[in-house]
């Protein structure tokens, strides 16, 4: 069955770089787009960026200068790296699969990984 | 980017009742609105896409309506497992954008 699972450090120092991994199963990264979405505590969801099935990427314009998404199709993994972390980057980070029926919505999500930015 | 305004932010109801959650887009998104349910410790669940199409596995007590800029999620005959957070998301254009969420609590 389709599964996505985020992993990464729970605590990151201010100004450092966050590295997260989304490990997927039950589908191919070359057939589906995988997105990253984040949610600050008690707040709404913010789209961060996407790894398109063809291998290209797009990013939220507000995060573009700090964000990088890549993948390893042989390991069924999508990676997120974001630099210059600040306290406002303390959020839960999700990866999600985009449904291909219509597009731009998400039929499967990971459970999320909570990241705290603090010294 | 399309701004999504969701209301109310909080809602209290009893099992068996019906509730409605509204979502308004800053410009027309045709029929392309999705609804998600969020519960602690669980993956977000897609309920409805394209405004009114139930995702496989979504109970029929959930329904979505609307087009253009105004949309509604209705839950009839509330079950205990329906309590949680609900989010709308436009999927008409890139980038996808979300509403601010509605917390549905037991009265």
Coordinates of C-alpha atoms in Angstrom, one line a residue:
Chain A
X1 CA 0.0 0.0 0.0
X2 CA 1.0 3.6 -0.4
X3 CA 3.1 5.0 2.4
X4 CA 5.2 8.1 3.0
X5 CA 7.4 8.6 6.0
X6 CA 9.4 11.6 7.0
X7 CA 12.5 11.4 9.0
X8 CA 15.0 13.9 10.3
X9 CA 16.4 15.6 13.4
X10 CA 13.9 16.9 15.9
X11 CA 16.2 19.8 16.9
X12 CA 18.2 22.1 14.8
X13 CA 20.4 25.0 15.8
X14 CA 19.5 28.5 14.6
X15 CA 21.2 29.5 11.3
X16 CA 22.0 25.8 10.5
X17 CA 20.6 23.6 7.8
X18 CA 17.7 21.3 8.1
X19 CA 17.8 18.0 6.2
X20 CA 14.7 15.8 6.0
X21 CA 14.0 12.6 4.1
X22 CA 10.7 11.3 2.8
X23 CA 10.8 7.6 2.2
X24 CA 8.0 6.3 0.0
X25 CA 6.6 2.9 -0.8
X26 CA 3.8 1.5 -2.9
X27 CA 4.4 3.9 -5.8
X28 CA 7.2 5.1 -8.0
X29 CA 8.7 8.6 -7.7
X30 CA 8.9 8.6 -11.5
X31 CA 5.1 8.4 -11.8
X32 CA 4.0 10.7 -9.0
X33 CA 4.9 14.2 -7.8
X34 CA 5.9 14.5 -4.1
X35 CA 5.4 17.7 -2.3
X36 CA 6.6 19.1 1.0
X37 CA 4.1 21.0 3.2
X38 CA 4.7 22.5 6.7
X39 CA 2.5 23.5 9.6
X40 CA 3.7 25.7 12.5
X41 CA 2.2 24.8 15.9
X42 CA -1.4 25.7 16.0
X43 CA -1.4 27.2 12.5
X44 CA -2.4 26.3 9.0
X45 CA -0.6 24.4 6.3
X46 CA 2.0 26.0 4.0
X47 CA 3.1 24.5 0.7
X48 CA 6.8 24.5 0.4
X49 CA 7.8 22.8 -2.8
X50 CA 7.5 19.9 -5.1
X51 CA 9.7 17.2 -6.7
X52 CA 8.0 16.6 -10.0
X53 CA 7.9 13.0 -11.3
X54 CA 10.2 14.1 -14.2
X55 CA 12.9 15.1 -11.7
X56 CA 12.5 18.9 -11.8
X57 CA 11.5 21.0 -8.8
X58 CA 9.5 24.1 -7.9
X59 CA 9.5 26.1 -4.7
X60 CA 7.3 28.4 -2.7
X61 CA 8.6 31.9 -3.6
X62 CA 8.9 32.9 0.0
X63 CA 11.3 30.0 0.7
X64 CA 13.0 29.6 -2.6
X65 CA 16.3 31.2 -1.6
X66 CA 16.7 28.7 1.3
X67 CA 15.1 25.6 0.0
X68 CA 16.4 22.6 -2.0
X69 CA 14.5 19.4 -2.9
X70 CA 16.1 16.4 -4.5
X71 CA 15.5 12.7 -4.8
X72 CA 17.1 9.2 -5.1
X73 CA 14.7 7.1 -7.1
X74 CA 16.7 3.9 -6.4
X75 CA 16.0 4.4 -2.7
X76 CA 12.5 5.8 -3.1
X77 CA 13.5 8.9 -1.2
X78 CA 12.8 12.6 -1.6
X79 CA 15.0 15.0 0.3
X80 CA 14.4 18.5 1.7
X81 CA 17.2 20.8 2.7
X82 CA 16.6 24.3 4.1
X83 CA 19.3 26.6 5.3
X84 CA 19.5 29.6 7.6
X85 CA 16.9 28.2 10.0
X86 CA 15.2 30.5 12.4
X87 CA 12.7 30.1 15.2
X88 CA 9.8 30.6 12.8
X89 CA 10.9 27.4 11.0
X90 CA 9.9 25.5 14.0
X91 CA 7.0 23.4 12.5
X92 CA 5.9 20.0 11.5
X93 CA 7.1 19.1 8.1
X94 CA 5.0 16.7 5.9
X95 CA 5.6 15.0 2.6
X96 CA 2.6 14.2 0.5
X97 CA 1.8 12.5 -2.8
X98 CA 0.0 14.4 -5.5
X99 CA -3.0 12.6 -6.9
X100 CA -2.9 12.3 -10.7
X101 CA -6.7 12.1 -11.2
X102 CA -7.0 15.9 -11.4
X103 CA -3.8 17.3 -9.9
X104 CA -2.5 19.6 -7.3
X105 CA -4.1 17.9 -4.3
X106 CA -2.7 15.2 -2.1
X107 CA -4.1 11.7 -1.7
X108 CA -1.5 10.4 0.7
X109 CA 0.5 12.1 3.5
X110 CA 3.2 11.1 5.8
X111 CA 2.6 11.5 9.5
X112 CA 4.9 14.5 9.7
X113 CA 8.1 15.2 11.6
X114 CA 8.3 18.0 14.2
X115 CA 11.4 20.1 14.0
X116 CA 12.3 22.6 16.6
X117 CA 14.8 25.4 15.9
X118 CA 16.5 26.3 19.1
X119 CA 20.0 26.6 20.7
Chain B
X1 CA -1.3 33.1 -5.2
X2 CA -4.9 32.3 -4.4
X3 CA -5.9 33.1 -0.8
X4 CA -8.2 30.8 0.9
X5 CA -10.4 32.0 3.8
X6 CA -12.0 29.3 5.9
X7 CA -14.8 29.8 8.5
X8 CA -15.6 29.3 11.2
X9 CA -12.2 28.6 12.9
X10 CA -13.9 26.7 15.7
X11 CA -17.1 24.7 15.7
X12 CA -18.8 22.7 18.5
X13 CA -21.4 20.1 17.8
X14 CA -22.9 17.0 19.3
X15 CA -22.8 13.5 17.7
X16 CA -25.8 13.1 15.4
X17 CA -25.9 16.8 14.4
X18 CA -25.0 18.3 11.1
X19 CA -22.3 20.9 10.6
X20 CA -21.0 23.0 7.7
X21 CA -17.6 24.5 7.1
X22 CA -17.1 27.3 4.6
X23 CA -14.1 28.1 2.3
X24 CA -13.8 31.2 0.2
X25 CA -11.2 31.7 -2.5
X26 CA -9.8 35.1 -3.4
X27 CA -10.6 34.4 -7.1
X28 CA -12.5 31.8 -9.0
X29 CA -11.0 28.3 -8.7
X30 CA -13.8 26.7 -10.8
X31 CA -14.7 23.5 -9.0
X32 CA -11.2 22.6 -7.8
X33 CA -11.3 22.5 -4.0
X34 CA -10.1 19.7 -1.7
X35 CA -11.0 19.0 1.9
X36 CA -8.8 17.2 4.4
X37 CA -9.2 15.9 7.9
X38 CA -6.4 16.2 10.4
X39 CA -6.1 14.3 13.6
X40 CA -3.2 14.1 16.1
X41 CA -0.8 11.2 15.4
X42 CA -2.5 10.4 12.1
X43 CA -1.7 11.2 8.5
X44 CA -3.9 13.9 7.0
X45 CA -6.8 12.3 5.2
X46 CA -8.1 13.5 1.9
X47 CA -11.9 13.6 2.1
X48 CA -13.1 15.4 -1.1
X49 CA -11.6 16.8 -4.2
X50 CA -12.9 18.7 -7.2
X51 CA -15.4 20.3 -4.8
X52 CA -17.7 17.4 -4.4
X53 CA -16.0 14.2 -5.4
X54 CA -15.6 11.8 -2.4
X55 CA -12.3 10.2 -2.1
X56 CA -12.5 6.4 -2.0
X57 CA -13.2 5.5 1.6
X58 CA -14.8 8.8 2.6
X59 CA -18.2 8.1 4.3
X60 CA -21.3 9.3 2.5
X61 CA -22.2 11.6 5.4
X62 CA -19.5 13.9 4.1
X63 CA -20.5 16.1 1.2
X64 CA -18.9 19.1 -0.6
X65 CA -20.5 21.8 -2.7
X66 CA -19.8 25.0 -4.4
X67 CA -17.9 26.5 -7.3
X68 CA -16.2 29.6 -8.3
X69 CA -15.2 31.2 -5.0
X70 CA -17.5 29.8 -2.4
X71 CA -17.4 26.2 -1.1
X72 CA -19.0 24.2 1.7
X73 CA -18.1 21.0 3.5
X74 CA -21.2 19.5 5.2
X75 CA -21.0 16.6 7.6
X76 CA -24.4 15.0 8.4
X77 CA -25.1 12.8 11.4
X78 CA -21.8 13.5 13.1
X79 CA -19.9 10.5 14.4
X80 CA -17.4 10.6 17.3
X81 CA -14.5 10.0 14.9
X82 CA -15.4 13.1 12.8
X83 CA -14.1 15.5 15.5
X84 CA -10.8 17.1 14.6
X85 CA -9.3 19.7 12.3
X86 CA -10.5 20.3 8.7
X87 CA -8.7 22.2 6.0
X88 CA -9.6 23.3 2.5
X89 CA -7.1 23.6 -0.3
X90 CA -7.5 25.0 -3.8
X91 CA -6.2 22.7 -6.6
X92 CA -7.1 24.9 -9.5
X93 CA -3.8 26.5 -10.0
X94 CA -0.2 26.3 -8.9
X95 CA 0.9 26.7 -6.1
X96 CA -1.7 24.9 -4.1
X97 CA -2.9 27.0 -1.1
X98 CA -4.7 26.1 2.0
X99 CA -7.3 27.6 4.3
X100 CA -6.5 28.3 7.9
X101 CA -8.4 25.4 9.3
X102 CA -11.6 24.7 11.3
X103 CA -11.5 22.8 14.6
X104 CA -14.6 20.7 15.1
X105 CA -15.1 19.8 18.7
X106 CA -17.5 17.8 20.7
X107 CA -20.1 19.9 22.5

